[in-house]
Coordinates of C-alpha atoms and ligand atoms in Angstrom, one line a residue:
M1 CA 4.6 55.9 36.7
R2 CA 5.4 52.8 38.7
D3 CA 2.1 51.1 37.8
E4 CA 2.6 51.8 34.1
Q5 CA 6.1 50.5 34.3
T6 CA 5.1 47.2 35.9
Q7 CA 2.1 46.8 33.6
T8 CA 4.2 47.2 30.5
Q9 CA 7.5 45.9 31.6
R10 CA 9.2 48.5 29.5
P11 CA 11.8 51.1 30.5
Q12 CA 10.6 54.6 30.7
W13 CA 12.1 58.1 30.9
G14 CA 12.8 59.1 34.5
S15 CA 10.9 62.4 34.0
R16 CA 9.2 64.6 31.5
L17 CA 12.5 66.4 31.1
G18 CA 14.1 63.1 30.3
F19 CA 11.9 62.7 27.3
I20 CA 12.3 66.3 26.2
L21 CA 16.1 66.1 26.4
A22 CA 16.3 62.8 24.6
A23 CA 13.9 63.9 21.8
A24 CA 15.6 67.3 21.5
G25 CA 18.9 65.6 21.6
S26 CA 17.8 63.3 18.8
A27 CA 16.5 66.2 16.7
V28 CA 19.4 68.6 17.1
G29 CA 22.4 67.2 15.5
L30 CA 24.6 67.2 12.5
G31 CA 21.4 67.8 10.5
N32 CA 21.2 71.3 11.9
I33 CA 24.8 72.5 12.1
W34 CA 26.5 70.5 9.4
K35 CA 23.9 69.6 6.8
F36 CA 21.3 72.3 6.8
P37 CA 23.7 75.2 6.1
Y38 CA 25.6 73.3 3.4
I39 CA 22.5 72.2 1.5
T40 CA 21.1 75.7 1.9
G41 CA 24.3 76.9 0.3
E42 CA 24.1 74.4 -2.5
N43 CA 20.5 75.3 -3.2
G44 CA 21.0 79.0 -3.4
G45 CA 19.6 80.1 0.0
G46 CA 16.2 81.9 0.6
A47 CA 13.7 79.9 -1.5
F48 CA 15.1 76.6 -0.2
V49 CA 14.9 77.9 3.4
A50 CA 11.3 79.0 2.8
V51 CA 10.2 75.6 1.5
Y52 CA 12.0 73.9 4.4
L53 CA 10.2 76.2 7.0
V54 CA 6.8 75.5 5.4
S55 CA 7.6 71.7 5.4
I56 CA 8.5 71.9 9.1
A57 CA 5.2 73.6 10.0
V58 CA 2.7 71.9 7.7
V59 CA 4.2 68.4 7.4
G60 CA 6.8 68.0 10.1
L61 CA 5.0 69.0 13.2
P62 CA 1.8 67.0 12.6
I63 CA 3.9 63.9 11.9
M64 CA 6.0 64.5 15.0
L65 CA 2.7 64.4 17.0
A66 CA 1.6 61.3 15.1
E67 CA 4.9 59.5 15.7
T68 CA 5.1 60.2 19.5
L69 CA 1.5 59.3 19.9
L70 CA 1.8 56.1 18.0
G71 CA 4.8 55.1 20.1
R72 CA 2.9 55.9 23.3
M73 CA -0.1 53.9 22.1
G74 CA 1.9 50.9 20.8
Q75 CA 4.4 50.7 23.6
S76 CA 6.7 48.9 21.3
S77 CA 9.4 49.3 18.6
T78 CA 8.3 50.7 15.3
V79 CA 7.6 47.3 13.7
G80 CA 5.8 46.1 16.9
T81 CA 3.7 49.3 17.1
Y82 CA 2.4 48.9 13.5
A83 CA 1.7 45.2 14.2
K84 CA -0.1 46.0 17.4
L85 CA -2.2 48.8 16.1
S86 CA -3.2 46.9 12.9
S87 CA -2.4 43.2 12.8
P88 CA 0.8 41.3 12.8
R89 CA 0.0 40.0 9.3
S90 CA -0.9 43.4 8.0
G91 CA 1.1 45.1 5.2
W92 CA 1.5 48.1 7.5
V93 CA 4.2 46.2 9.3
L94 CA 6.4 46.9 6.3
A95 CA 6.2 50.6 7.2
G96 CA 7.8 49.7 10.5
W97 CA 10.5 47.8 8.6
L98 CA 11.2 50.7 6.3
G99 CA 12.0 52.7 9.5
V100 CA 14.4 50.1 10.8
L101 CA 16.1 49.9 7.4
A102 CA 16.4 53.7 7.1
A103 CA 17.8 54.0 10.6
F104 CA 20.4 51.3 9.8
M105 CA 21.4 53.0 6.6
M106 CA 21.4 56.5 8.0
L107 CA 23.6 55.7 11.0
S108 CA 26.2 54.2 8.7
F109 CA 27.0 57.5 7.0
Y110 CA 26.0 59.8 9.9
S111 CA 28.8 58.2 11.9
V112 CA 31.3 59.0 9.3
V113 CA 30.5 62.7 9.5
A114 CA 30.5 62.5 13.3
G115 CA 34.0 61.0 12.8
W116 CA 35.0 64.2 11.0
T117 CA 34.0 66.3 14.0
L118 CA 36.2 64.1 16.2
H119 CA 39.0 64.5 13.8
Y120 CA 38.6 68.3 14.0
V121 CA 38.7 68.1 17.8
W122 CA 42.0 66.3 17.5
L123 CA 43.3 68.7 14.8
A124 CA 42.5 71.7 17.0
L125 CA 44.0 70.1 20.1
S126 CA 47.2 69.3 18.2
G127 CA 47.4 72.8 16.8
G128 CA 46.9 71.5 13.3
L129 CA 44.2 74.1 12.6
T130 CA 45.7 77.4 13.9
A131 CA 48.8 76.9 11.8
V132 CA 46.9 77.1 8.6
D133 CA 45.3 80.2 7.1
A134 CA 41.8 80.6 5.7
E135 CA 42.7 79.6 2.1
H136 CA 44.1 76.3 3.1
L137 CA 41.2 75.1 5.2
P138 CA 39.4 73.5 2.3
A139 CA 42.6 71.5 1.6
V140 CA 42.7 70.4 5.2
F141 CA 39.1 69.1 4.8
N142 CA 39.7 67.5 1.5
A143 CA 42.8 65.7 2.8
L144 CA 40.7 64.2 5.5
R145 CA 37.9 63.2 3.2
S146 CA 40.2 61.4 0.9
D147 CA 42.1 59.6 3.6
G148 CA 40.3 56.2 3.8
P149 CA 42.0 54.7 6.9
V150 CA 41.6 57.9 9.0
N151 CA 37.9 58.1 8.1
I152 CA 37.4 54.5 9.0
A153 CA 39.3 54.9 12.3
W154 CA 37.1 57.9 13.4
H155 CA 34.0 56.2 12.2
V156 CA 34.8 53.1 14.3
A157 CA 35.6 55.3 17.3
F158 CA 32.3 57.2 17.0
M159 CA 30.3 54.0 16.6
A160 CA 32.0 52.6 19.7
L161 CA 30.9 55.6 21.7
T162 CA 27.3 55.3 20.4
M163 CA 27.2 51.6 21.3
I164 CA 28.5 52.2 24.8
I165 CA 25.7 54.6 25.5
V166 CA 23.0 52.4 24.0
L167 CA 24.3 49.5 26.0
G168 CA 23.3 51.4 29.1
G169 CA 19.7 51.5 28.0
I170 CA 17.4 54.3 28.9
Q171 CA 20.1 55.7 30.9
R172 CA 20.6 58.4 33.6
G173 CA 24.1 59.4 32.6
L174 CA 23.1 60.6 29.2
E175 CA 20.1 62.6 30.5
R176 CA 22.4 64.3 32.9
A177 CA 25.1 65.0 30.3
A178 CA 22.5 66.3 27.8
R179 CA 21.3 68.7 30.5
V180 CA 24.6 70.5 30.5
L181 CA 26.0 70.0 27.1
M182 CA 23.1 70.9 24.9
P183 CA 22.6 74.3 26.6
A184 CA 26.4 74.7 26.2
L185 CA 26.2 74.2 22.5
L186 CA 23.3 76.6 22.3
G187 CA 25.2 79.2 24.3
M188 CA 28.3 78.8 22.1
L189 CA 26.2 79.2 18.9
A190 CA 24.5 82.2 20.4
G191 CA 27.9 83.8 21.2
L192 CA 29.1 83.1 17.7
L193 CA 26.0 84.6 16.2
L194 CA 26.5 87.8 18.2
Y195 CA 30.1 87.9 17.0
C196 CA 29.0 87.3 13.4
T197 CA 26.4 90.1 13.4
G198 CA 29.4 92.4 13.6
L199 CA 31.0 91.0 10.4
D200 CA 30.8 92.8 7.0
G201 CA 29.3 89.7 5.5
F202 CA 26.3 89.6 7.9
G203 CA 24.0 91.7 5.6
P204 CA 24.6 89.7 2.5
A205 CA 24.3 86.5 4.5
F206 CA 21.0 87.5 5.9
D207 CA 19.7 88.3 2.5
F208 CA 21.1 85.0 1.2
V209 CA 19.2 83.0 3.9
F210 CA 16.0 85.0 4.1
G211 CA 15.7 86.7 0.7
F212 CA 13.4 84.8 -1.6
H213 CA 15.6 83.9 -4.6
A214 CA 13.1 81.6 -6.3
E215 CA 15.2 81.1 -9.4
A216 CA 17.9 79.2 -7.5
L217 CA 15.5 76.4 -6.5
T218 CA 15.3 73.2 -8.5
R219 CA 13.0 70.2 -8.5
D220 CA 15.4 68.2 -6.5
G221 CA 15.9 71.2 -4.2
V222 CA 12.2 71.1 -3.2
L223 CA 12.4 67.4 -2.5
E224 CA 15.6 67.9 -0.5
A225 CA 14.0 70.7 1.6
L226 CA 11.1 68.3 2.4
G227 CA 13.4 65.4 3.1
H228 CA 15.5 67.5 5.3
S229 CA 12.6 68.6 7.4
F230 CA 12.2 64.9 8.2
F231 CA 15.9 64.4 8.7
T232 CA 16.3 67.3 11.1
L233 CA 13.3 66.4 13.2
S234 CA 14.3 62.7 13.3
L235 CA 11.0 61.8 11.6
G236 CA 10.0 59.2 9.1
M237 CA 12.0 56.3 10.4
G238 CA 10.6 55.7 13.9
A239 CA 13.0 57.5 16.2
M240 CA 10.3 59.7 17.7
L241 CA 8.0 56.7 17.7
T242 CA 10.5 54.6 19.7
Y243 CA 11.2 57.5 22.1
G244 CA 7.5 58.1 22.4
S245 CA 7.1 54.5 23.4
Y246 CA 9.2 55.2 26.5
M247 CA 7.1 58.2 27.4
R248 CA 4.7 58.1 30.4
Q249 CA 1.1 58.1 29.5
R250 CA 0.3 61.4 31.3
D251 CA 3.1 63.5 29.8
D252 CA 2.0 66.2 27.5
F253 CA 3.2 65.3 24.0
I254 CA 1.8 68.4 22.2
T255 CA 3.6 71.2 24.0
T256 CA 6.7 68.9 24.0
S257 CA 6.6 68.4 20.3
I258 CA 6.1 72.0 19.6
A259 CA 9.0 73.0 21.8
I260 CA 11.3 70.5 20.1
T261 CA 10.3 71.7 16.6
L262 CA 10.9 75.3 17.5
L263 CA 14.2 74.6 19.1
D264 CA 15.4 72.4 16.2
T265 CA 14.5 75.0 13.7
G266 CA 16.0 77.8 15.7
V267 CA 19.3 76.0 15.9
A268 CA 19.4 75.4 12.2
L269 CA 18.7 79.0 11.3
M270 CA 21.3 80.2 13.9
A271 CA 23.8 77.9 12.3
C272 CA 23.2 79.5 8.9
L273 CA 23.5 83.0 10.4
V274 CA 26.8 82.0 11.9
L275 CA 28.3 80.2 8.8
F276 CA 27.2 82.4 5.9
P277 CA 28.5 85.8 7.4
I278 CA 31.9 84.1 7.7
T279 CA 31.5 82.8 4.1
F280 CA 30.8 86.2 2.8
S281 CA 33.3 88.1 5.0
Y282 CA 36.2 85.9 4.0
G283 CA 35.3 85.6 0.3
M284 CA 34.5 81.9 0.5
E285 CA 31.9 80.0 -1.5
P286 CA 28.4 79.4 0.0
S287 CA 28.1 76.2 -2.1
A288 CA 31.2 74.7 -0.4
G289 CA 29.4 71.5 0.3
P290 CA 29.9 69.1 3.2
G291 CA 33.1 70.9 4.2
L292 CA 31.2 74.2 5.0
V293 CA 31.2 74.0 8.9
F294 CA 34.7 72.5 9.0
Q295 CA 36.2 75.4 7.0
N296 CA 34.2 78.3 8.4
I297 CA 34.3 77.8 12.1
P298 CA 38.1 77.6 12.4
V299 CA 38.4 80.7 10.2
A300 CA 36.0 82.7 12.4
L301 CA 37.5 81.5 15.7
S302 CA 41.1 82.1 14.5
T303 CA 40.7 85.9 15.1
L304 CA 39.7 85.5 18.7
P305 CA 41.8 85.0 21.8
G306 CA 42.1 81.3 22.8
A307 CA 41.3 80.3 19.2
S308 CA 42.4 76.7 19.5
S309 CA 40.5 76.0 22.8
L310 CA 37.4 77.6 21.3
T311 CA 37.7 75.4 18.3
V312 CA 38.2 72.3 20.4
I313 CA 35.1 73.2 22.5
F314 CA 33.0 73.9 19.4
F315 CA 33.8 70.5 17.7
L316 CA 33.4 68.7 21.0
L317 CA 30.0 70.1 21.5
L318 CA 29.1 69.2 17.9
T319 CA 30.3 65.7 18.4
F320 CA 28.1 65.5 21.5
A321 CA 25.1 66.7 19.5
A322 CA 25.8 64.0 16.9
L323 CA 26.1 61.4 19.6
T324 CA 22.6 62.2 21.1
S325 CA 21.2 61.8 17.6
A326 CA 23.2 58.6 16.7
I327 CA 22.0 56.8 19.8
S328 CA 18.4 57.4 18.7
L329 CA 19.2 55.8 15.3
L330 CA 20.8 52.8 16.9
E331 CA 17.9 52.5 19.4
V332 CA 15.4 52.2 16.6
V333 CA 17.2 49.2 15.2
C334 CA 17.9 47.6 18.6
A335 CA 14.4 48.1 19.9
Y336 CA 13.0 45.9 17.1
F337 CA 15.3 43.0 17.9
I338 CA 14.8 43.5 21.7
D339 CA 11.0 43.9 21.6
E340 CA 10.1 41.6 18.8
R341 CA 12.9 39.0 18.7
G342 CA 13.6 38.7 22.4
W343 CA 17.3 39.6 22.1
T344 CA 19.0 41.1 25.1
R345 CA 20.0 44.7 24.8
R346 CA 23.7 43.7 24.9
Q347 CA 23.3 41.2 22.0
A348 CA 21.3 43.7 20.0
T349 CA 23.7 46.6 20.5
L350 CA 26.8 44.6 19.8
V351 CA 25.6 42.7 16.8
L352 CA 23.7 45.6 15.1
G353 CA 26.1 48.2 16.1
G354 CA 28.9 46.1 14.6
A355 CA 26.9 45.5 11.4
I356 CA 26.3 49.2 11.0
T357 CA 29.9 49.9 11.6
L358 CA 30.8 47.5 8.7
F359 CA 28.1 48.9 6.5
G360 CA 29.6 52.4 7.1
V361 CA 33.0 51.5 5.7
P362 CA 32.2 52.3 2.1
S363 CA 30.8 55.6 3.2
A364 CA 34.1 56.3 5.0
L365 CA 36.0 55.4 1.8
S366 CA 33.7 57.4 -0.5
M367 CA 36.1 60.2 -1.4
S368 CA 39.2 58.0 -1.3
A369 CA 40.8 56.3 -4.2
A370 CA 39.3 52.9 -3.1
P371 CA 37.9 50.8 -5.9
F372 CA 34.2 51.4 -6.9
M373 CA 34.1 54.7 -5.0
A374 CA 34.0 57.0 -8.0
D375 CA 30.8 58.9 -8.6
E376 CA 29.7 56.9 -11.6
H377 CA 29.4 53.8 -9.5
G378 CA 26.7 55.2 -7.2
L379 CA 23.1 56.4 -7.7
V380 CA 22.6 59.2 -10.3
G381 CA 26.2 60.2 -10.5
R382 CA 26.9 60.3 -6.7
N383 CA 29.4 58.4 -4.7
W384 CA 28.3 55.7 -2.2
F385 CA 28.1 58.2 0.8
D386 CA 26.0 60.7 -1.2
S387 CA 23.9 58.0 -2.8
L388 CA 22.9 56.7 0.7
D389 CA 22.2 60.2 2.0
Y390 CA 20.1 60.9 -1.1
L391 CA 18.2 57.7 -1.0
V392 CA 17.5 57.8 2.8
S393 CA 16.9 61.5 3.3
N394 CA 15.1 62.4 0.2
W395 CA 13.0 59.3 -0.4
M396 CA 12.8 56.9 2.5
L397 CA 12.1 59.4 5.2
P398 CA 9.4 61.3 3.3
L399 CA 7.9 57.9 2.4
G400 CA 8.0 56.8 6.0
G401 CA 6.4 60.1 7.0
L402 CA 3.6 59.6 4.4
L403 CA 2.9 56.1 5.7
T404 CA 2.9 57.3 9.3
A405 CA 0.3 60.0 8.4
L406 CA -1.9 57.6 6.5
F407 CA -1.7 55.0 9.2
M408 CA -2.6 57.3 12.0
A409 CA -5.3 59.1 10.1
W410 CA -7.0 56.2 8.3
R411 CA -6.1 52.9 10.0
V412 CA -5.9 53.5 13.7
G413 CA -9.3 53.3 15.4
D414 CA -11.0 56.7 16.0
E415 CA -11.9 56.0 19.6
A416 CA -8.5 54.7 20.6
R417 CA -6.8 57.6 18.9
R418 CA -9.0 60.2 20.5
V419 CA -8.6 58.8 24.0
A420 CA -4.8 58.6 23.5
F421 CA -4.7 62.1 22.2
D422 CA -6.7 63.6 25.1
R423 CA -4.7 61.8 27.8
G424 CA -2.1 63.9 29.3
T425 CA -2.8 67.0 27.2
S426 CA -2.9 70.1 29.3
L427 CA -3.7 72.2 26.3
G428 CA -6.9 74.2 26.3
G429 CA -9.2 73.6 23.3
A430 CA -7.7 70.1 22.7
G431 CA -10.8 69.2 20.8
Q432 CA -10.1 71.7 18.0
V433 CA -6.4 71.0 17.9
Y434 CA -7.3 67.3 17.6
L435 CA -9.6 67.9 14.6
A436 CA -7.2 70.2 12.9
W437 CA -4.4 67.8 13.3
L438 CA -6.4 64.9 12.0
Q439 CA -7.5 66.8 8.9
L440 CA -3.9 67.7 8.2
L441 CA -2.9 64.1 8.5
R442 CA -5.7 62.9 6.4
F443 CA -5.3 65.2 3.5
L444 CA -2.7 68.0 3.5
V445 CA 0.2 66.0 4.7
P446 CA -0.1 63.0 2.4
I447 CA -1.0 65.2 -0.6
T448 CA 1.9 67.5 -0.1
I449 CA 4.4 64.7 0.2
A450 CA 3.0 62.9 -2.8
L451 CA 3.1 66.1 -4.9
V452 CA 6.7 66.9 -4.0
M453 CA 7.7 63.3 -4.9
L454 CA 5.9 63.5 -8.2
H455 CA 7.4 66.9 -8.9
A456 CA 10.9 65.6 -8.2
V457 CA 10.6 62.7 -10.7
G458 CA 9.3 65.2 -13.3
A459 CA 5.8 63.9 -13.4
L460 CA 4.4 67.3 -12.5
Ligands
LIG1 N1 17.8 64.8 13.5 C1 19.2 64.4 13.5 C2 20.0 65.6 13.0 O1 19.4 66.6 12.7 C3 19.4 63.2 12.6 C4 18.5 62.0 12.9 C5 17.5 61.6 12.0 C6 18.6 61.4 14.1 C7 16.7 60.6 12.3 C8 17.7 60.4 14.4 C9 16.8 60.0 13.6 O2 21.2 65.5 12.9

């Protein structure tokens, strides 16, 4: 490791576990526990979940491998990697830029949602949740959503936390915290799942999530399922590429990527099997939208002893999961300015973190009565927050993924790609895996993404 470090002058993960924790921390976040269940609910369940699972396996995993490998080959930020592996004047560099832009935009609204989780920690701590009954929880959430100043305050607080961690660089403290807190979140979800299997609503919920109700799926739903497979695996905007660039050359990126993909998908499905049984048992709506997790968890926990402490713990763990994702978004943006523009980490974190915080203000105000926040001012009848999410998740990330696949499969030199792939892969039969992966990236992945996009705009 030492020789690689001095040779490249770049920071690296302290261990293989460091990379796994950081990459899994990036992947598992609000996308799994907040967003996936609520968009599943809005899209009518099973068929949407099926499209999502197929996208993860056929498109997500090959791109995850491509991104981490590109990062490891390029040893640079996303823009720098495209420049190095093609040429600095090549149009491919724009693909790197697309990633930086997507990360910037995404963090601005991601942080607002993370701010809601902080607000719920505070609400639970101050007893503001146990005092209300199930019917009033939607009103609690709506009151928060429409309160501009409170949204801004929590958004700023969360961005500050994110910046403090990114300032530390590829840091020990976070690796150590992730080692304890991520398993704690998993343990808590598993406990809740066990509890929810005993609820009356578990049967209907299981059918809702895994029954194939094709009629509920729309054109936009298919695009959203594909887009979400990128969102949840942190693909299509260079996060895995950037984290891969800090990976040691001998580490096995294949088993690691498979493990992260399985873990991420497992957490998302578990979240659904926790939230929907609660929905059905308490007569709530599966299509409750962004408030789903904020309404369901307090209801379920309210029947247990120590309800308010459990609620505090749940939303704290969720905040932590959001934090390990948010730092990877900020890192994508900062890495460009550090690696390509020679900024110090401190300058990059403060300036860019500050800019993202400002850019997030309209998202924080999206449901308030602030001017220009009504739905008709945004994209296709959405407010600012939803427009950004729609644009980034459904269009920019799949486009980024498409470009990653095409670049790796058709532009990177065969020899270099092969050598990089073989290095540090302990997998038997790596030759076949390589060929299968390459064929997927050459044809199936780009064709699938292109077809889904054409379908979404009604051209198919
Ligand atoms: N994967 C994260 C989640 O599921 C979101 C994310 C996307 C983080 C892209 C980093 C990069 O919440």
